Each structure stands twice: as structure tokens, then as C-alpha cells.
Amino acid sequence: MGKLDGKVAIITGGARGMGEATSRLFAAQGAKVAIADVLEERGQALAEELGADARYWKLDVTSEDEWAKVVADVEAVWGRVDVLVNNAGVLLFKSILETTKADYERVLGVNLVGEFLGVRSVAPGMIARGRGSIVNISSVDGMKGANSLVAYASSKWGVRGLTKVAAMELGHKGIRVNSVHPGGVDTVMSNHDNRARSDVDKAYGEVPMQRIGGPEEVAAASLFLASDDSSYMNGAELVVDGGMTVGTYYHGFPGAPGV
Ligand code: NAD
């Protein structure tokens, strides 16, 4: 038996990286999976590979009209939406002084406004059925400061706030809303030139687990929040970061080697 048998899930950014790993895991766990992404070729190919219970929908998460169409289409094809994983996101490395207003608005548009529109688009159907689970992908950068990530960190802190408000307003209507906070994860976003994981791990020496995470490790956290296994979790922050937010692993002070 799958953890999501009979459930219908929309996964934004579902064609690549963590979203792809989530699409694969949810399909393997019995869900009908709507892969909603701007990457048409990749999304179609993944849907074909996953079989009849997966379909691709073109969705730019910044478009209110596209959200309305995708949710209506998914409801028409599969009857309802039980789960939304708000995963689509973009990264921008720029200092405050380098970041233009357009940069800032673009990143917030995808990462924050996109997730807000997702919540607002699926909520009416979920409220009508009295149940649903929304998983908002934030980041460790939504829990701390990070140099050169002003737009990204602002958006991810925003997602954390959006999650709290949605959990407050929707929880008593049977809809749970939680956020996931990944640390470094081996996808195009964090490993754009596709280096071997063992090489990338070297850059994560200060993380307690001293390695980068895999997209399947974050997908597993989203599965937990999407499924009834987390039936009393609402407004929670699930951190999946190898301990990054716990603190810096020191590789020994002079005269006191690390352990
Ligand atoms: P990725 O770049 O591999 O995937 C991002 C996906 O989002 C792609 O499929 C892309 O096409 C899609 N996307 C981008 N803009 C979109 C839009 N306007 N509409 C619809 N889809 C859009 O990156 P990833 O690492 O898989 O990122 C997934 C999520 O995890 C993002 O929200 C990201 O911020 C977050 N995250 C990533 C890391 C990391 O280290 N990789 C760490 C913390 C959080």
C-alpha cells in the first residue's frame, strides 16, 4: 500500500530537481501526480515515464490565470486536489547593492507570490471537501541571514510567514499547511555545473553532516507532510539540512582537534 493511494497531488516545478524527485516518489506511493512546470519537454517526458497516473501541465506559478486553469483542469480530470507541493523556485546570488528592483520583484514573484497563488487557488476546493495538505518549500535561508541572497532569503522568509497564516486560517477547515526548509541539495540550483557529489560535499565541510543533501531526501520530507502520517502537523517547519541551522562544525581550533 502506498502512503498516497488515491490522492491527487500538484507539484510545482515538478519536472526537475527536488520537484522531479517528489513527482517520482509521490507516483510510487500511489498518488495521481500533476507535474506543473514551465519546462514543457522535460515535464512531458517525465509524465510519460511515470505512466497513466502522471500528467504534465504547463504552469508559470506567477500567473494567476494559469493557476486557475491548471487547478480547474486537474479537478476536471481527477476530481479534486488533495495535495499541493509549492516547490517551484529560482535563486539569485547578488548583494543588496547589486540587486535591482526588477531582480527583487522577479525572485519574490516566483518564490513567494507563486506560492501564495498556489495556496489561494487550491484552497476553495480543499475547503469544500474539508481536507487537504499543502507543503510549501522554503529554505534554510528562510530561517537565517545569508550574504548575497537578499531577494532569495526575503522570499523564503516570506514563505515561512505565508505558511503560518495559511495554517491559522485553513487548519480548522481540515487543511494542513507546513513548510520544508532544505539546506544545500544536489540539484541544478546548487550544483549548476553538475559536479560529482563527492566534490560538492567538500564545500559543505562546515555542515554537521559534512555533505550536500539529495533531492530524494527532501522529497521524503514532503511525502511525510503530504500523507496522513503527519495528520496533526500544521504550521510546522520541517528542516532538512544535515544540521546546517544547528551551527558551524569547527574542524579543530589550534591545539583542540575536531571530533
Ligand atoms: P531546480 O532549479 O532544479 O528546480 C526548480 C524547478 O522550478 C524547475 O523545474 C523550474 O523549471 C521550476 N520553475 C522555476 N520558475 C518557475 C515558474 N515561474 N513557474 C513554474 N515552475 C518554475 O531547483 P531545486 O533545487 O529543485 O529547487 C526546488 C525548490 O527547493 C525551490 O523552491 C528552491 O528554492 C528550494 N531549495 C533548493 C535548495 C537547493 O540547495 N537546491 C535549498 C533550499 C531550498
XYZ file of N, CA and C and ligand atoms in Angstrom:
821
model
N 0.823 -1.208 0.000
C 0.000 0.000 0.000
C 0.861 1.265 0.000
N 0.487 2.221 -0.830
C 1.250 3.465 -0.880
C 0.742 4.457 0.151
N 1.599 5.375 0.530
C 1.225 6.391 1.530
C 0.255 7.422 0.951
N 0.170 7.492 -0.400
C -0.709 8.493 -1.005
C -1.735 7.847 -1.929
N -2.079 6.601 -1.664
C -3.035 5.898 -2.519
C -4.301 6.722 -2.709
N -4.663 6.927 -3.972
C -5.919 7.605 -4.292
C -5.870 9.111 -4.155
N -4.731 9.676 -3.761
C -4.674 11.139 -3.592
C -4.213 11.806 -4.880
N -4.658 13.028 -5.077
C -4.281 13.817 -6.258
C -3.359 14.941 -5.794
N -2.169 15.004 -6.388
C -1.176 15.993 -5.943
C -0.705 16.864 -7.108
N -0.642 18.152 -6.868
C 0.007 19.065 -7.819
C 1.392 19.381 -7.260
N 2.414 19.228 -8.094
C 3.781 19.551 -7.668
C 4.314 20.616 -8.620
N 4.504 21.824 -8.102
C 5.038 22.873 -8.981
C 6.554 22.704 -9.109
N 7.074 23.082 -10.259
C 8.496 22.821 -10.515
C 8.755 21.319 -10.481
N 7.731 20.549 -10.839
C 7.782 19.093 -10.683
C 8.588 18.361 -11.730
N 9.157 19.100 -12.687
C 9.857 18.435 -13.793
C 11.347 18.241 -13.547
N 11.891 18.929 -12.536
C 13.348 18.891 -12.353
C 13.709 18.947 -10.870
N 14.895 18.482 -10.543
C 15.456 18.658 -9.199
C 14.594 18.023 -8.121
N 14.397 18.786 -7.053
C 13.602 18.286 -5.927
C 12.170 17.999 -6.342
N 11.641 18.834 -7.233
C 10.272 18.618 -7.706
C 10.168 17.305 -8.461
N 11.156 17.018 -9.287
C 11.152 15.750 -10.027
C 11.223 14.567 -9.052
N 12.108 14.661 -8.076
C 12.220 13.576 -7.078
C 10.892 13.401 -6.344
N 10.204 14.517 -6.092
C 8.909 14.456 -5.397
C 7.848 13.834 -6.304
N 7.856 14.217 -7.597
C 6.903 13.615 -8.548
C 7.099 12.104 -8.588
N 8.355 11.680 -8.669
C 8.653 10.239 -8.739
C 8.202 9.512 -7.468
N 8.520 10.085 -6.320
C 8.183 9.426 -5.052
C 6.669 9.376 -4.845
N 5.997 10.480 -5.137
C 4.534 10.521 -4.929
C 3.847 9.516 -5.858
N 4.335 9.427 -7.110
C 3.736 8.455 -8.047
C 3.966 7.041 -7.513
N 5.168 6.770 -7.023
C 5.481 5.434 -6.498
C 4.639 5.114 -5.259
N 4.177 6.172 -4.571
C 3.373 5.975 -3.352
C 1.870 6.043 -3.643
N 1.517 5.954 -4.922
C 0.102 5.784 -5.275
C -0.663 7.039 -5.631
N 0.001 8.204 -5.657
C -0.724 9.436 -5.982
C -0.902 9.591 -7.489
N -1.918 10.345 -7.845
C -2.019 10.865 -9.200
C -1.267 12.191 -9.167
N -0.297 12.339 -10.066
C 0.630 13.457 -9.947
C 0.505 14.428 -11.119
N 0.205 15.680 -10.799
C 0.191 16.746 -11.801
C 1.538 17.461 -11.732
N 2.339 17.240 -12.760
C 3.665 17.863 -12.838
C 3.458 19.243 -13.465
N 3.563 20.282 -12.655
C 3.232 21.632 -13.113
C 4.506 22.455 -13.176
N 4.902 22.817 -14.381
C 6.232 23.423 -14.536
C 6.257 24.244 -15.825
N 7.223 25.138 -15.928
C 7.430 25.847 -17.195
C 8.251 25.016 -18.177
N 8.888 23.962 -17.701
C 9.751 23.120 -18.559
C 8.892 22.078 -19.266
N 8.424 22.419 -20.485
C 7.426 21.573 -21.139
C 7.984 20.218 -21.555
N 9.128 20.231 -22.273
C 9.668 18.961 -22.795
C 9.988 17.987 -21.654
N 10.651 18.527 -20.666
C 11.067 17.702 -19.530
C 9.866 17.190 -18.733
N 8.882 18.054 -18.578
C 7.682 17.675 -17.843
C 6.897 16.587 -18.568
N 6.764 16.754 -19.893
C 6.040 15.747 -20.701
C 6.764 14.406 -20.614
N 8.093 14.438 -20.759
C 8.874 13.192 -20.772
C 8.748 12.475 -19.426
N 8.789 13.243 -18.336
C 8.679 12.625 -17.010
C 7.286 12.018 -16.827
N 6.270 12.743 -17.271
C 4.896 12.230 -17.142
C 4.749 10.924 -17.919
N 5.290 10.897 -19.126
C 5.205 9.657 -19.924
C 5.892 8.509 -19.215
N 7.076 8.807 -18.662
C 7.828 7.752 -17.959
C 7.057 7.225 -16.742
N 6.363 8.126 -16.048
C 5.680 7.709 -14.808
C 4.359 6.985 -15.071
N 3.811 7.138 -16.289
C 2.623 6.357 -16.646
C 1.319 7.120 -16.496
N 0.209 6.362 -16.538
C -1.124 6.960 -16.675
C -1.504 7.850 -15.492
N -0.921 7.606 -14.325
C -1.296 8.404 -13.161
C -0.463 9.669 -13.005
N 0.319 10.007 -14.028
C 1.052 11.284 -14.000
C 0.731 12.044 -15.285
N 0.529 13.354 -15.154
C 0.317 14.193 -16.334
C 1.059 15.499 -16.146
N 1.458 16.051 -17.286
C 2.152 17.343 -17.245
C 1.167 18.473 -17.499
N 1.271 19.535 -16.737
C 0.539 20.772 -17.025
C 1.525 21.918 -17.105
N 1.409 22.716 -18.138
C 2.257 23.910 -18.228
C 1.746 24.918 -17.212
N 2.637 25.344 -16.319
C 2.250 26.346 -15.313
C 3.418 27.259 -15.031
N 3.196 28.553 -15.241
C 4.108 29.575 -14.709
C 3.456 30.035 -13.408
N 4.090 29.754 -12.286
C 3.445 29.998 -10.992
C 3.167 31.471 -10.708
N 3.751 32.367 -11.511
C 3.486 33.792 -11.301
C 2.172 34.241 -11.947
N 1.558 33.348 -12.722
C 0.345 33.726 -13.461
C -0.914 33.232 -12.756
N -1.724 34.166 -12.321
C -2.980 33.826 -11.652
C -3.898 33.058 -12.595
N -3.921 33.480 -13.872
C -4.800 32.813 -14.856
C -4.374 31.370 -15.071
N -3.055 31.132 -15.178
C -2.588 29.761 -15.392
C -2.894 28.885 -14.181
N -2.758 29.445 -12.982
C -3.113 28.682 -11.780
C -4.579 28.248 -11.839
N -5.456 29.208 -12.187
C -6.898 28.903 -12.223
C -7.165 27.788 -13.227
N -6.501 27.865 -14.373
C -6.733 26.871 -15.425
C -6.219 25.492 -15.003
N -5.005 25.459 -14.438
C -4.419 24.163 -14.058
C -5.262 23.491 -12.970
N -5.657 24.245 -11.955
C -6.448 23.640 -10.864
C -7.793 23.147 -11.419
N -8.427 23.956 -12.276
C -9.715 23.530 -12.865
C -9.516 22.276 -13.719
N -8.439 22.226 -14.497
C -8.172 21.052 -15.353
C -7.918 19.800 -14.506
N -7.093 19.945 -13.479
C -6.773 18.782 -12.639
C -8.052 18.282 -11.964
N -8.872 19.216 -11.489
C -10.134 18.811 -10.848
C -11.050 18.136 -11.864
N -11.019 18.625 -13.119
C -11.872 18.010 -14.151
C -11.393 16.593 -14.477
N -10.077 16.390 -14.515
C -9.529 15.081 -14.903
C -9.587 14.082 -13.743
N -9.195 14.508 -12.554
C -9.057 13.573 -11.425
C -10.042 13.844 -10.274
N -10.894 14.859 -10.440
C -11.978 15.071 -9.463
C -11.675 16.020 -8.327
N -10.380 16.221 -8.008
C -10.064 17.061 -6.848
C -8.562 17.274 -6.745
N -8.161 18.134 -5.825
C -6.737 18.268 -5.471
C -6.631 18.023 -3.969
N -5.893 16.994 -3.587
C -5.715 16.681 -2.166
C -4.444 17.293 -1.607
N -3.432 17.413 -2.471
C -2.101 17.837 -2.004
C -1.533 18.860 -2.986
N -0.955 19.915 -2.448
C -0.166 20.840 -3.280
C 1.228 20.916 -2.685
N 2.243 20.659 -3.509
C 3.620 20.935 -3.095
C 4.066 22.171 -3.870
N 4.175 23.278 -3.156
C 4.606 24.551 -3.736
C 6.129 24.543 -3.752
N 6.700 24.035 -4.842
C 8.145 23.776 -4.877
C 8.909 24.664 -5.865
N 8.233 25.180 -6.897
C 8.946 25.944 -7.941
C 9.713 27.110 -7.311
N 10.934 27.315 -7.771
C 11.699 28.416 -7.209
C 12.887 28.787 -8.078
N 13.384 29.991 -7.856
C 14.585 30.458 -8.549
C 15.534 31.064 -7.514
N 16.822 31.025 -7.860
C 17.865 31.507 -6.950
C 18.565 32.693 -7.604
N 19.000 33.648 -6.812
C 19.779 34.764 -7.358
C 20.845 35.151 -6.346
N 22.102 35.073 -6.782
C 23.208 35.500 -5.917
C 23.579 36.937 -6.252
N 23.146 37.895 -5.449
C 23.546 39.291 -5.631
C 23.468 39.980 -4.277
N 24.394 40.898 -4.051
C 24.349 41.668 -2.807
C 23.184 42.656 -2.861
N 22.901 43.271 -1.721
C 21.823 44.268 -1.685
C 22.103 45.379 -2.694
N 23.366 45.849 -2.748
C 23.669 46.973 -3.630
C 23.575 46.608 -5.103
N 23.829 45.353 -5.428
C 23.742 44.919 -6.841
C 22.319 44.570 -7.269
N 21.466 44.266 -6.304
C 20.126 43.776 -6.641
C 19.237 44.925 -7.100
N 18.692 44.800 -8.316
C 17.788 45.844 -8.806
C 16.365 45.548 -8.313
N 15.521 46.540 -8.454
C 14.110 46.352 -8.072
C 13.516 45.219 -8.902
N 13.887 45.199 -10.197
C 13.351 44.145 -11.079
C 13.834 42.759 -10.631
N 15.116 42.651 -10.238
C 15.639 41.374 -9.715
C 14.803 40.921 -8.513
N 14.637 41.872 -7.593
C 13.972 41.554 -6.323
C 12.530 41.099 -6.576
N 11.864 41.846 -7.473
C 10.456 41.514 -7.756
C 10.340 40.192 -8.499
N 11.318 39.883 -9.361
C 11.268 38.609 -10.112
C 11.382 37.428 -9.147
N 12.351 37.495 -8.235
C 12.565 36.372 -7.312
C 11.377 36.237 -6.355
N 10.913 37.370 -5.827
C 9.736 37.281 -4.947
C 8.500 36.829 -5.721
N 8.444 37.220 -7.008
C 7.289 36.836 -7.837
C 7.158 35.335 -7.962
N 8.276 34.653 -8.240
C 8.226 33.190 -8.389
C 8.117 32.524 -7.017
N 9.036 32.877 -6.123
C 9.182 32.098 -4.887
C 8.093 32.370 -3.847
N 7.612 33.603 -3.818
C 6.635 33.947 -2.773
C 5.229 34.152 -3.348
N 5.121 35.046 -4.342
C 3.792 35.266 -4.931
C 3.293 33.965 -5.554
N 4.210 33.212 -6.194
C 3.831 31.925 -6.801
C 3.247 30.970 -5.768
N 3.837 30.917 -4.587
C 3.326 30.002 -3.556
C 2.006 30.524 -2.980
N 1.908 31.850 -2.827
C 0.644 32.445 -2.358
C -0.495 32.100 -3.328
N -0.223 32.279 -4.637
C -1.266 31.978 -5.635
C -1.646 30.504 -5.592
N -0.650 29.653 -5.339
C -0.928 28.218 -5.240
C -1.882 27.923 -4.089
N -1.573 28.488 -2.928
C -2.435 28.268 -1.756
C -3.846 28.761 -2.061
N -3.917 29.976 -2.624
C -5.239 30.561 -2.871
C -6.024 29.798 -3.924
N -5.305 29.203 -4.886
C -6.002 28.503 -5.975
C -6.551 27.145 -5.555
N -5.819 26.410 -4.712
C -6.304 25.072 -4.335
C -7.214 25.118 -3.111
N -7.127 26.199 -2.322
C -7.866 26.229 -1.048
C -9.381 26.073 -1.206
N -10.038 26.749 -2.168
C -11.512 26.624 -2.224
C -11.984 25.175 -2.364
N -11.351 24.415 -3.255
C -11.742 23.007 -3.433
C -11.461 22.195 -2.180
N -10.306 22.447 -1.566
C -9.962 21.714 -0.336
C -10.949 22.057 0.781
N -11.314 23.329 0.885
C -12.278 23.745 1.927
C -13.615 23.037 1.683
N -14.026 22.996 0.418
C -15.321 22.361 0.090
C -15.315 20.886 0.490
N -14.156 20.233 0.375
C -14.090 18.799 0.723
C -13.662 18.575 2.181
N -13.243 19.664 2.838
C -12.892 19.568 4.262
C -11.574 18.865 4.524
N -10.707 18.772 3.480
C -9.403 18.167 3.743
C -8.386 18.542 2.659
N -7.123 18.504 3.069
C -6.056 18.801 2.118
C -4.751 19.012 2.860
N -3.659 18.902 2.115
C -2.341 19.174 2.703
C -1.536 20.019 1.719
N -1.019 21.114 2.216
C -0.196 21.999 1.380
C 1.208 22.023 1.976
N 2.192 21.747 1.114
C 3.593 21.729 1.550
C 4.300 22.873 0.826
N 4.759 23.836 1.585
C 5.446 24.985 0.992
C 6.950 24.804 1.133
N 7.648 24.761 0.014
C 9.103 24.616 0.086
C 9.721 25.993 0.333
N 10.334 26.126 1.493
C 11.090 27.334 1.830
C 12.564 26.968 1.710
N 13.355 27.249 2.725
C 14.805 27.001 2.672
C 15.385 27.291 4.054
N 16.605 26.850 4.285
C 17.294 27.327 5.490
C 17.473 28.841 5.411
N 17.450 29.380 4.181
C 17.586 30.834 4.022
C 16.308 31.572 4.416
N 15.291 30.833 4.795
C 14.100 31.422 5.396
C 14.152 31.352 6.910
N 15.324 30.992 7.453
C 15.465 30.854 8.908
C 16.648 31.637 9.449
N 17.487 32.175 8.548
C 18.705 32.865 8.976
C 19.064 33.886 7.903
N 20.117 34.634 8.145
C 20.608 35.558 7.132
C 21.586 34.858 6.208
N 21.779 35.411 5.016
C 22.733 34.832 4.070
C 23.227 35.943 3.159
N 24.539 36.168 3.147
C 25.062 37.227 2.285
C 24.834 36.868 0.812
N 24.604 37.887 0.001
C 24.369 37.752 -1.448
C 23.064 37.060 -1.810
N 22.185 36.946 -0.862
C 20.916 36.259 -1.161
C 19.723 37.101 -0.711
N 19.827 38.428 -0.890
C 18.783 39.271 -0.297
C 17.398 38.952 -0.845
N 17.293 38.805 -2.174
C 15.965 38.545 -2.754
C 15.499 37.140 -2.387
N 16.411 36.183 -2.508
C 16.052 34.788 -2.232
C 15.652 34.606 -0.766
N 16.499 35.102 0.150
C 16.203 34.927 1.573
C 14.902 35.643 1.950
N 14.680 36.844 1.375
C 13.417 37.554 1.657
C 12.231 36.703 1.226
N 12.355 36.087 0.047
C 11.233 35.276 -0.456
C 11.001 34.062 0.430
N 12.078 33.439 0.898
C 11.924 32.212 1.682
C 11.442 32.495 3.112
N 11.839 33.660 3.664
C 11.249 34.079 4.947
C 9.761 34.354 4.721
N 9.435 34.934 3.574
C 8.026 35.212 3.248
C 7.209 33.930 3.192
N 7.799 32.886 2.596
C 7.099 31.596 2.503
C 6.811 31.049 3.895
N 7.751 31.251 4.799
C 7.556 30.782 6.184
C 6.362 31.524 6.815
N 6.298 32.833 6.575
C 5.183 33.630 7.114
C 3.860 33.258 6.458
N 3.884 33.104 5.149
C 2.681 32.682 4.414
C 2.147 31.369 4.991
N 3.065 30.462 5.297
C 2.678 29.143 5.818
C 1.977 29.278 7.158
N 2.524 30.146 8.017
C 1.915 30.316 9.350
C 0.479 30.859 9.217
N 0.312 31.857 8.356
C -1.019 32.460 8.209
C -1.994 31.449 7.605
N -1.525 30.722 6.590
C -2.404 29.733 5.943
C -2.774 28.631 6.937
N -1.798 28.212 7.769
C -2.078 27.173 8.768
C -3.144 27.656 9.746
N -3.059 28.931 10.089
C -4.014 29.537 11.021
C -5.412 29.590 10.410
N -5.480 30.053 9.149
C -6.799 30.265 8.532
C -7.436 28.978 8.030
N -6.602 27.997 7.628
C -7.159 26.809 6.962
C -7.181 25.566 7.849
N -6.406 25.581 8.938
C -6.279 24.389 9.776
C -7.620 23.871 10.277
N -8.474 24.776 10.763
C -9.766 24.325 11.313
C -10.742 23.936 10.213
N -10.307 24.113 8.958
C -11.154 23.659 7.833
C -10.656 22.329 7.274
N -9.717 21.718 7.992
C -9.235 20.381 7.596
C -8.019 20.412 6.691
N -7.463 21.599 6.486
C -6.318 21.713 5.572
C -5.062 22.035 6.375
N -4.075 21.179 6.250
C -2.812 21.388 6.961
C -1.836 22.080 6.021
N -1.114 23.067 6.548
C -0.140 23.798 5.727
C 1.176 23.848 6.497
N 2.210 23.281 5.922
C 3.515 23.198 6.599
C 4.620 23.626 5.640
N 5.765 23.975 6.205
C 6.882 24.365 5.332
C 8.062 23.410 5.511
N 8.807 23.255 4.418
C 10.022 22.431 4.417
C 11.199 23.362 4.184
N 12.262 23.158 4.955
C 13.430 24.050 4.876
C 14.682 23.254 4.535
N 14.918 23.043 3.231
C 16.122 22.291 2.856
C 17.379 23.143 3.026
N 18.480 22.442 3.317
C 19.801 23.074 3.250
C 20.310 22.905 1.818
N 21.615 22.719 1.650
C 22.158 22.523 0.306
C 21.702 21.180 -0.254
N 21.142 21.204 -1.460
C 20.634 19.974 -2.074
C 21.170 19.888 -3.498
N 21.554 18.686 -3.872
C 22.233 18.462 -5.154
C 21.257 18.506 -6.333
N 20.999 19.731 -6.806
C 20.150 19.936 -7.990
C 20.854 20.994 -8.851
N 20.252 21.310 -9.993
C 20.814 22.353 -10.859
C 20.993 23.665 -10.082
N 20.092 23.913 -9.130
C 20.148 25.181 -8.396
C 21.440 25.332 -7.596
N 21.859 24.271 -6.921
C 23.045 24.362 -6.063
C 24.290 23.771 -6.705
N 24.109 23.023 -7.781
C 25.231 22.343 -8.438
C 25.041 22.502 -9.949
N 25.107 23.784 -10.404
C 24.676 24.076 -11.779
C 25.580 23.477 -12.832
N 26.865 23.210 -12.475
C 27.723 22.580 -13.486
C 27.835 21.063 -13.263
N 26.894 20.512 -12.511
C 26.742 19.059 -12.372
C 28.027 18.350 -11.937
N 28.663 18.897 -10.898
C 29.876 18.246 -10.369
C 29.502 16.994 -9.593
N 30.462 16.092 -9.449
C 30.226 14.852 -8.695
C 29.892 15.216 -7.252
N 28.989 14.424 -6.641
C 28.562 14.749 -5.273
C 29.739 14.789 -4.304
N 30.713 13.889 -4.497
C 31.852 13.861 -3.573
C 32.641 15.172 -3.646
N 32.684 15.805 -4.832
C 33.357 17.107 -4.956
C 32.538 18.190 -4.271
N 31.232 18.147 -4.507
C 30.367 19.176 -3.939
C 30.391 19.093 -2.411
N 30.482 17.869 -1.889
C 30.494 17.682 -0.428
C 31.599 18.503 0.235
N 32.696 18.695 -0.489
C 33.833 19.425 0.105
C 33.430 20.845 0.496
N 32.467 21.418 -0.248
C 32.020 22.777 0.070
C 31.101 22.793 1.290
N 30.730 21.613 1.779
C 29.780 21.528 2.905
C 30.448 21.037 4.185
N 31.770 21.259 4.286
C 32.529 20.777 5.441
C 32.094 21.388 6.759
N 31.447 22.563 6.717
C 31.033 23.208 7.971
C 29.632 22.803 8.404
N 28.971 22.002 7.549
C 27.645 21.468 7.919
C 27.888 20.238 8.795
N 27.169 20.090 9.905
C 27.425 18.939 10.785
C 27.528 17.604 10.055
N 26.698 17.338 9.056
C 26.798 16.047 8.365
C 27.870 16.036 7.260
N 28.437 17.211 6.992
C 29.567 17.357 6.061
C 29.312 16.777 4.681
N 28.111 16.985 4.205
C 27.784 16.598 2.832
C 26.572 17.383 2.364
N 26.390 17.423 1.035
C 25.181 18.016 0.460
C 24.056 16.984 0.562
N 22.812 17.461 0.519
C 21.675 16.536 0.563
C 21.277 16.087 -0.831
N 20.505 15.022 -0.893
C 19.966 14.552 -2.172
C 18.521 14.996 -2.317
N 18.076 15.259 -3.564
C 16.681 15.695 -3.751
C 15.674 14.684 -3.210
N 16.040 13.395 -3.233
C 15.123 12.360 -2.725
C 14.968 12.467 -1.204
N 15.962 13.066 -0.526
C 15.859 13.207 0.930
C 14.864 14.311 1.304
N 14.746 15.310 0.434
C 13.744 16.358 0.676
C 12.367 15.847 0.252
N 12.325 15.093 -0.831
C 11.046 14.521 -1.293
C 10.423 13.668 -0.181
N 11.257 12.955 0.564
C 10.747 12.099 1.646
C 10.078 12.944 2.731
N 10.631 14.130 2.997
C 10.018 15.021 3.996
C 8.675 15.542 3.473
N 8.622 15.875 2.189
C 7.351 16.351 1.609
C 6.309 15.243 1.633
N 6.750 14.004 1.385
C 5.816 12.868 1.435
C 5.203 12.747 2.828
N 6.042 12.868 3.834
C 5.553 12.774 5.219
C 4.484 13.841 5.479
N 4.764 15.083 5.050
C 3.809 16.163 5.303
C 2.558 16.035 4.439
N 2.719 15.470 3.236
C 1.560 15.303 2.350
C 0.643 14.190 2.836
N 1.210 13.188 3.494
C 0.453 11.979 3.839
C -0.236 12.125 5.193
N -1.103 11.165 5.497
C -1.815 11.194 6.775
C -0.902 10.857 7.957
N 0.343 10.453 7.684
C 1.301 10.204 8.773
C 1.528 11.463 9.611
N 1.307 12.630 9.014
C 1.547 13.900 9.731
C 0.211 14.579 10.058
N -0.809 13.764 10.355
C -2.183 14.276 10.436
C -2.417 15.359 11.494
N -1.510 15.496 12.465
C -1.700 16.576 13.458
C -0.617 17.646 13.329
N 0.047 17.693 12.198
C 1.059 18.739 11.984
C 0.473 19.846 11.127
N 0.553 21.051 11.624
C 0.019 22.209 10.908
C 0.829 23.441 11.301
N 1.355 24.136 10.300
C 2.157 25.334 10.576
C 3.565 25.004 11.042
N 3.982 23.742 10.851
C 5.309 23.323 11.323
C 6.386 23.625 10.287
N 7.611 23.659 10.785
C 8.776 23.869 9.911
C 9.611 22.596 9.953
N 9.679 21.900 8.830
C 10.470 20.672 8.793
C 11.812 21.004 8.136
N 12.862 20.965 8.939
C 14.195 21.353 8.468
C 14.922 20.106 7.982
N 15.434 20.165 6.749
C 16.102 19.002 6.136
C 17.451 19.503 5.635
N 18.403 19.638 6.554
C 19.612 20.398 6.205
C 20.913 19.795 6.733
N 20.887 18.524 7.142
C 22.117 17.912 7.645
C 22.665 18.606 8.888
N 21.828 19.446 9.508
C 22.256 20.148 10.722
C 22.788 21.553 10.470
N 22.674 22.052 9.223
C 23.249 23.369 8.893
C 22.780 24.481 9.830
N 21.495 24.470 10.172
C 20.974 25.557 11.011
C 21.301 25.369 12.498
N 21.846 24.184 12.836
C 22.249 23.965 14.235
C 23.470 24.817 14.557
N 24.374 24.888 13.588
C 25.585 25.674 13.802
C 26.705 25.209 12.888
N 27.867 25.853 13.060
C 29.018 25.566 12.218
C 29.840 24.440 12.826
N 30.190 23.449 12.014
C 31.087 22.389 12.503
C 32.519 22.921 12.405
N 33.189 23.030 13.547
C 34.567 23.532 13.552
C 35.531 22.379 13.339
N 36.420 22.528 12.383
C 37.400 21.463 12.111
C 38.642 21.658 12.970
N 38.439 21.905 14.237
C 39.567 21.987 15.159
C 40.079 23.396 15.343
N 40.246 23.773 16.603
C 40.923 25.022 16.934
C 42.378 24.682 17.144
N 43.282 25.682 17.127
C 44.678 25.361 17.418
C 44.764 24.620 18.756
N 45.349 23.442 18.746
C 45.524 22.670 19.976
C 44.291 21.884 20.400
N 43.198 21.981 19.639
C 41.979 21.230 20.013
C 41.342 20.671 18.749
N 41.764 19.487 18.322
C 41.262 18.944 17.062
C 39.763 18.692 17.098
N 39.126 18.763 15.937
C 37.689 18.497 15.856
C 37.399 17.037 16.117
N 36.170 16.756 16.510
C 35.756 15.369 16.719
C 34.611 15.040 15.783
P 15.832 23.440 -9.763
O 16.305 24.713 -10.387
O 16.447 22.170 -10.175
O 14.259 23.285 -9.968
C 13.384 24.359 -9.897
C 12.151 23.998 -10.697
O 11.242 25.107 -10.615
C 12.462 23.781 -12.190
O 11.786 22.645 -12.671
C 11.944 25.057 -12.838
O 11.538 24.899 -14.183
C 10.765 25.395 -11.925
N 10.364 26.788 -12.038
C 11.145 27.903 -11.967
N 10.403 29.001 -12.190
C 9.121 28.580 -12.391
C 7.898 29.241 -12.650
N 7.828 30.581 -12.774
N 6.783 28.503 -12.784
C 6.847 27.143 -12.693
N 7.962 26.458 -12.464
C 9.086 27.184 -12.308
O 15.968 23.705 -8.193
P 15.638 22.813 -6.910
O 16.828 22.789 -6.084
O 14.977 21.550 -7.279
O 14.595 23.783 -6.186
C 13.312 23.370 -5.754
C 12.887 24.232 -4.586
O 13.738 23.975 -3.471
C 12.981 25.739 -4.829
O 11.899 26.389 -4.218
C 14.265 26.124 -4.138
O 14.289 27.481 -3.768
C 14.223 25.208 -2.955
N 15.518 24.977 -2.315
C 16.579 24.482 -3.009
C 17.792 24.242 -2.346
C 18.999 23.673 -3.061
O 20.098 23.673 -2.472
N 18.891 23.136 -4.248
C 17.909 24.529 -0.997
C 16.809 25.041 -0.316
C 15.611 25.253 -0.983
